[in-house]
Amino acid sequence: MKLEKSKKVHYDSGPNMTPMVDIVMVILIFFMLGASFVGVEHFLRTNLPAIGKGGEGPRDTGVVPDEPLEIIVDSPISGDRWLAKAGAISVADRTSLANQLRQLRTAMNSSGITDDRIQVVINPGKNVKYKYLVEVYQAALQAEFSKIAFSTAH
């Protein structure tokens, strides 16, 4: 009688997990050692306003914010020159603009508006080149304005 050879059973156990376990253990050791070097954390103390109920509007401080001095800078399509308008002022060169802005700042100071409350906003047109915006900015600096901002092109 012939004996049948026993069939070897081969189970597919899936991917080898040893490298993954090694990596996880190394990461675990790294974080454990890193945590031992962490000292006492210092927190910043801030003086934030108390949180009120939802839906409350901003508190009225009684101070009316000043309107910014808006300088509108326009340029023709050719882009070879610029024109700055600030209220009744309309000039096309930096020195004249600086002189007019200086006179305007003096008039605002004499009406009781201090220099730290005056804000200048330079509002460029779509065709204005950056070099002209720099000239207007320098004119505002020559007129001794300290708060100068730019707005998006109109």
Coordinates of C-alpha atoms in Angstrom, one line a residue, residues 76-133:
P76 CA -3.8 108.0 -18.0
I77 CA -3.7 104.8 -20.0
S78 CA -0.3 105.7 -21.4
G79 CA 1.0 105.7 -17.8
D80 CA 3.6 108.4 -18.4
R81 CA 2.4 110.8 -15.7
W82 CA 0.2 110.9 -12.6
L83 CA -2.3 113.1 -10.8
A84 CA -2.9 113.1 -7.1
K85 CA -6.1 114.4 -5.6
A86 CA -6.6 115.0 -1.8
G87 CA -9.8 116.9 -1.1
A88 CA -9.6 120.2 -3.0
I89 CA -5.9 119.6 -3.8
S90 CA -5.0 118.4 -7.3
V91 CA -1.3 118.3 -8.2
A92 CA 0.9 116.3 -10.6
D93 CA 4.4 116.5 -9.0
R94 CA 6.0 115.4 -5.8
T95 CA 7.2 118.7 -4.4
S96 CA 3.9 120.5 -5.0
L97 CA 2.1 117.6 -3.4
A98 CA 4.4 117.6 -0.4
N99 CA 3.9 121.4 0.1
Q100 CA 0.1 121.1 -0.2
L101 CA 0.0 118.1 2.2
R102 CA 2.1 120.0 4.7
Q103 CA -0.3 123.0 4.5
L104 CA -3.2 120.6 4.9
R105 CA -1.5 118.9 8.0
T106 CA -0.9 122.4 9.5
A107 CA -4.6 123.2 9.0
M108 CA -5.7 119.9 10.6
N109 CA -3.4 120.5 13.5
S110 CA -4.8 124.0 14.0
S111 CA -8.3 122.6 14.0
G112 CA -7.4 120.3 16.9
I113 CA -6.5 117.1 15.2
T114 CA -3.1 115.9 16.5
D115 CA -0.5 114.2 14.2
D116 CA -1.0 110.8 15.8
R117 CA -4.7 110.8 14.8
I118 CA -4.2 111.7 11.2
Q119 CA -4.1 108.7 8.9
V120 CA -3.3 109.0 5.2
V121 CA -4.6 106.4 2.7
I122 CA -3.1 106.3 -0.7
N123 CA -5.7 105.0 -3.2
P124 CA -4.2 104.1 -6.6
G125 CA -6.0 103.9 -9.9
K126 CA -5.7 100.8 -12.1
N127 CA -3.2 102.3 -14.5
V128 CA -0.8 103.8 -11.9
K129 CA 2.7 102.5 -11.9
Y130 CA 4.4 101.7 -8.7
K131 CA 7.1 104.3 -9.1
Y132 CA 4.3 107.0 -9.0
L133 CA 2.9 105.5 -5.8

